[in-house]
Short mmCIF file of N, CA and C in Angstrom, two decimals:
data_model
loop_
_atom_site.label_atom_id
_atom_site.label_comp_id
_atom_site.label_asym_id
_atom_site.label_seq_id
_atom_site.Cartn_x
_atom_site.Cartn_y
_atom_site.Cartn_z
N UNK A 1 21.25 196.85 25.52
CA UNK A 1 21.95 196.15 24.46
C UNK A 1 21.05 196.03 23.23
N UNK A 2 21.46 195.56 22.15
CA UNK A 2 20.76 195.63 20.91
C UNK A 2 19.62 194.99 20.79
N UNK A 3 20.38 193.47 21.01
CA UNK A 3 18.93 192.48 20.98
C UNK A 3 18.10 193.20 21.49
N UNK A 4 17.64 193.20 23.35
CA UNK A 4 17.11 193.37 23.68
C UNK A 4 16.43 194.91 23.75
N UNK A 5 16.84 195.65 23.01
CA UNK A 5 15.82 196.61 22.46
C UNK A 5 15.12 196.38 21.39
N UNK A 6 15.69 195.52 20.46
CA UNK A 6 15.02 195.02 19.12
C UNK A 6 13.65 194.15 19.42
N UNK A 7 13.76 193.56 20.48
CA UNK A 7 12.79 192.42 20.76
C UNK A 7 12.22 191.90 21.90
N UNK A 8 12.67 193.02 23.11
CA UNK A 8 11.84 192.96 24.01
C UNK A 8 12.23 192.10 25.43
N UNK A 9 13.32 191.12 24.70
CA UNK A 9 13.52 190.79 25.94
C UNK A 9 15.09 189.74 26.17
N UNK A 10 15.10 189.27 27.15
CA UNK A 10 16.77 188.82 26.70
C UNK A 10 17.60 187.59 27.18
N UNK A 11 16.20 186.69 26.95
CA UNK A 11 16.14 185.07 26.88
C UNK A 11 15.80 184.57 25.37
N UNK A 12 16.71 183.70 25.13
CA UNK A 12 16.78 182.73 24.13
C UNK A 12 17.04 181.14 24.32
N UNK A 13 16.20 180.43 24.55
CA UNK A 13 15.76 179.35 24.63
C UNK A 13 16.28 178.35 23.49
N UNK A 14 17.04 176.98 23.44
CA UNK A 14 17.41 176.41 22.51
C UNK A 14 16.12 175.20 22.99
N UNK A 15 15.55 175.06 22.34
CA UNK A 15 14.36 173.81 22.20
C UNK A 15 14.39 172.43 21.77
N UNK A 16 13.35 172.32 22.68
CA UNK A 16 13.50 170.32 22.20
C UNK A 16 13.86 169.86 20.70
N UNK A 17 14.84 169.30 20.88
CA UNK A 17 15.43 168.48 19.83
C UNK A 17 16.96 168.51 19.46
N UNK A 18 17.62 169.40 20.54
CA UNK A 18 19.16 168.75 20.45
C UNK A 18 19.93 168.39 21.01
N UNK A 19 19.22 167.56 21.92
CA UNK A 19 19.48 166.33 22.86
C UNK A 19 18.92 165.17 21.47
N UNK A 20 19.65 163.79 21.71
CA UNK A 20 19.80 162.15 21.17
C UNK A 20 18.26 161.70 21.12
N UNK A 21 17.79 162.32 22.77
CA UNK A 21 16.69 161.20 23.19
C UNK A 21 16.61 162.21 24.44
N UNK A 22 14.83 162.03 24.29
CA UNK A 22 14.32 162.64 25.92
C UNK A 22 15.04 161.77 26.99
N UNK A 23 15.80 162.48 27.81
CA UNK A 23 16.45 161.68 29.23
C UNK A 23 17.89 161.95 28.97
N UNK A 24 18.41 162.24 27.98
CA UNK A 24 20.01 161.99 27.49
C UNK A 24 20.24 163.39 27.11
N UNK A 25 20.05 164.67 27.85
CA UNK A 25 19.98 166.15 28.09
C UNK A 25 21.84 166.34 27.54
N UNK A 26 22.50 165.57 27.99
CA UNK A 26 23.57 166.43 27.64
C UNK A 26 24.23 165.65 26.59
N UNK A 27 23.79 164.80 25.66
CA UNK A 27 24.32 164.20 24.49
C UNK A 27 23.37 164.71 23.24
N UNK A 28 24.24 165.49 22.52
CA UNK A 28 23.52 166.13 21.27
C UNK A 28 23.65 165.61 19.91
N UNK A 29 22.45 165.42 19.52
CA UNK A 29 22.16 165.21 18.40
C UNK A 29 23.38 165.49 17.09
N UNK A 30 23.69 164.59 16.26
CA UNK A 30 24.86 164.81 15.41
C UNK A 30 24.78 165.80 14.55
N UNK A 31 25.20 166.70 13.75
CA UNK A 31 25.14 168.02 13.08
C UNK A 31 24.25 168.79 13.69
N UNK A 32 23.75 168.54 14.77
CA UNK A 32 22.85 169.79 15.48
C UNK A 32 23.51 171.30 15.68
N UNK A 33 24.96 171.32 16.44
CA UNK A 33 26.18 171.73 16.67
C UNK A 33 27.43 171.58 15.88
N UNK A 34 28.30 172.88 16.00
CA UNK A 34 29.34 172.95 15.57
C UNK A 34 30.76 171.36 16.25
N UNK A 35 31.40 170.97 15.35
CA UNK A 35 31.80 169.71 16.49
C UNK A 35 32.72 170.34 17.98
N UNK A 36 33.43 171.18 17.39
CA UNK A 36 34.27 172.30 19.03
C UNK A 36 33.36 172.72 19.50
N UNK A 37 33.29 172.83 20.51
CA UNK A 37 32.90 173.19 21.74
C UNK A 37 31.11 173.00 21.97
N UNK A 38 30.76 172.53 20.61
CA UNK A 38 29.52 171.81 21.22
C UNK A 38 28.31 173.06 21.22
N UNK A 39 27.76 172.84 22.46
CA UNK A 39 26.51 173.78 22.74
C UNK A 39 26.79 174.95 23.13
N UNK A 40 28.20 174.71 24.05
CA UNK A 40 28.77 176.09 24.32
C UNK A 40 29.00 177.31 23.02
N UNK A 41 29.53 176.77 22.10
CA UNK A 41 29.80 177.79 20.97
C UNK A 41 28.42 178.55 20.88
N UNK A 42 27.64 177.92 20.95
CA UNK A 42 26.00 178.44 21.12
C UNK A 42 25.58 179.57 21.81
N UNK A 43 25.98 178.94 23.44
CA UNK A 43 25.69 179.84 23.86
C UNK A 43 26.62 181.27 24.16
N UNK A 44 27.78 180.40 23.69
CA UNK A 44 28.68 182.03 23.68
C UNK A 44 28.02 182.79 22.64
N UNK A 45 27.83 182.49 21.37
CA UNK A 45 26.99 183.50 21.01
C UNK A 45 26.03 184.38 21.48
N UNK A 46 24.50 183.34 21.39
CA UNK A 46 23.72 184.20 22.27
C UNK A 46 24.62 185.12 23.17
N UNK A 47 25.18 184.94 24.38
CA UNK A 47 25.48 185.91 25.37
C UNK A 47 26.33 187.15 24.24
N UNK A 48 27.06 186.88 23.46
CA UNK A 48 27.60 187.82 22.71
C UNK A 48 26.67 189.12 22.38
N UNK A 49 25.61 188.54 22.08
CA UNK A 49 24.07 189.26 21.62
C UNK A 49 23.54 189.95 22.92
N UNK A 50 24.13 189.63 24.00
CA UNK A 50 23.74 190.48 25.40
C UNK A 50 22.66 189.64 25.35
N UNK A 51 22.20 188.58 25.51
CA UNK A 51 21.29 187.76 25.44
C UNK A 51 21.39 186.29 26.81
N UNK A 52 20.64 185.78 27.35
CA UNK A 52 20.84 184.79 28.16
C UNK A 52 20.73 183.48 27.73
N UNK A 53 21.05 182.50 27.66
CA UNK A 53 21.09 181.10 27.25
C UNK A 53 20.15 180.54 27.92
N UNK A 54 19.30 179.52 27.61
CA UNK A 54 18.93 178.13 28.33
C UNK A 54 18.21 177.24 27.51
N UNK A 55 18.26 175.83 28.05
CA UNK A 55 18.08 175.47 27.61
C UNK A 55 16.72 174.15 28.23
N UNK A 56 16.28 173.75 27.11
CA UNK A 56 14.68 172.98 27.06
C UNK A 56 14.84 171.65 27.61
N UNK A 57 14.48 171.23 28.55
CA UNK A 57 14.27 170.19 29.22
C UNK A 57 13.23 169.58 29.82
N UNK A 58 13.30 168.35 30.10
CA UNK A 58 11.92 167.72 30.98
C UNK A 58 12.49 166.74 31.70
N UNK A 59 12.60 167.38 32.66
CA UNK A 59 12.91 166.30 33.75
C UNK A 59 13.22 164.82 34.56
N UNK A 60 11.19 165.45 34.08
CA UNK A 60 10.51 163.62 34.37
C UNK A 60 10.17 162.98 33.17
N UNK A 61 10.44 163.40 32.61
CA UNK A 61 10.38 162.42 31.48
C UNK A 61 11.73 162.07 30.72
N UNK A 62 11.45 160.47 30.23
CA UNK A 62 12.85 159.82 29.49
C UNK A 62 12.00 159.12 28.03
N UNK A 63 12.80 158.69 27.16
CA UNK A 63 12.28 157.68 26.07
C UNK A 63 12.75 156.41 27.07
N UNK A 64 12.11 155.71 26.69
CA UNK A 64 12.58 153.89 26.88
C UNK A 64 13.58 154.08 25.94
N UNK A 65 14.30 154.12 25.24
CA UNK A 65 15.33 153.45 25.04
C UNK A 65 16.66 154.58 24.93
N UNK A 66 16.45 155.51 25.88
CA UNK A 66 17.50 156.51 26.19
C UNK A 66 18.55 155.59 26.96
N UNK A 67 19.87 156.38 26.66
CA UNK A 67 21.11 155.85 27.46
C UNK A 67 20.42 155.97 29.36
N UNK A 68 19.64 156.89 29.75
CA UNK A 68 19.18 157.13 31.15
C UNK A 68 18.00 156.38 31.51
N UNK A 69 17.39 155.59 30.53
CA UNK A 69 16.70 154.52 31.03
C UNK A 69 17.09 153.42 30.81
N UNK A 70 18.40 153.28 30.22
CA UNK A 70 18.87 151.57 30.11
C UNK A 70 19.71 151.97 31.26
N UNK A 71 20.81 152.67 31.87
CA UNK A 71 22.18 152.91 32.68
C UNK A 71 20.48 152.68 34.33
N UNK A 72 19.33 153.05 34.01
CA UNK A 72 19.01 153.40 35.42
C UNK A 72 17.59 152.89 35.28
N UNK A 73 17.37 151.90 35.21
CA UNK A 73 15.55 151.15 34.89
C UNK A 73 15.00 151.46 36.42
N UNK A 74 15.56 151.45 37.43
CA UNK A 74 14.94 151.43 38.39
C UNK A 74 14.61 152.93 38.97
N UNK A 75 15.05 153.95 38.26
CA UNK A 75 14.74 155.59 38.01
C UNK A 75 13.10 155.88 37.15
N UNK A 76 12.89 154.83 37.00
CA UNK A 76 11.56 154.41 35.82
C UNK A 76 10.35 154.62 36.62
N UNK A 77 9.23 155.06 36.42
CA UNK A 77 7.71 155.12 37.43
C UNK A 77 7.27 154.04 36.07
N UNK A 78 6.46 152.83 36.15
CA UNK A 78 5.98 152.00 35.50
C UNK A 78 4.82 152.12 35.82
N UNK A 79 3.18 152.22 34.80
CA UNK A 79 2.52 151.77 35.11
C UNK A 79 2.03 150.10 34.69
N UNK A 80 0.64 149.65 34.96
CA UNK A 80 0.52 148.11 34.56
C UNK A 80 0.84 147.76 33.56
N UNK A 81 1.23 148.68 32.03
CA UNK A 81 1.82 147.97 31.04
C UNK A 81 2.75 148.02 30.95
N UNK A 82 3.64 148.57 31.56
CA UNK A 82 5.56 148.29 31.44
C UNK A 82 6.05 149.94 31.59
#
């Protein structure tokens, strides 16, 4: 396919920052995305490009004041300062 003769290879990675808040993976950031269909429109592209989607995450890690550390405090590893 095109891309991937142009450039070697045929992953495209969408990166930290269009998620709200580290921990809140599937709520995106406002004008990050088109408002239909969201991330998907995204990645239908990419794949259009014969290209693979994915996307940037961290697991173990949350912000304190993500929707996934207020809905789940006890999902939290605390050390002695909070």
């Amino acid at each position: 396919n095109k891309a991937k003769s142009k450039i070697g290879f045929n992953l495209c990675l969408v990166d930290d920052g269009y998620m709200t808040s580290w921990g809140d993976w599937t709520s995106l950031k406002p004008g990050k995305f088109v408002k239909e269909g969201g991330i998907r429109v995204l990645a239908d592209a990419i794949r259009s490009k014969g290209m693979q989607p994915g996307v940037w995450l961290a697991p173990f890690a949350c912000d304190k004041n993500s929707k996934l550390a207020k809905d789940h405090p006890d999902w939290i590893i605390r050390n002695d300062s909070g």
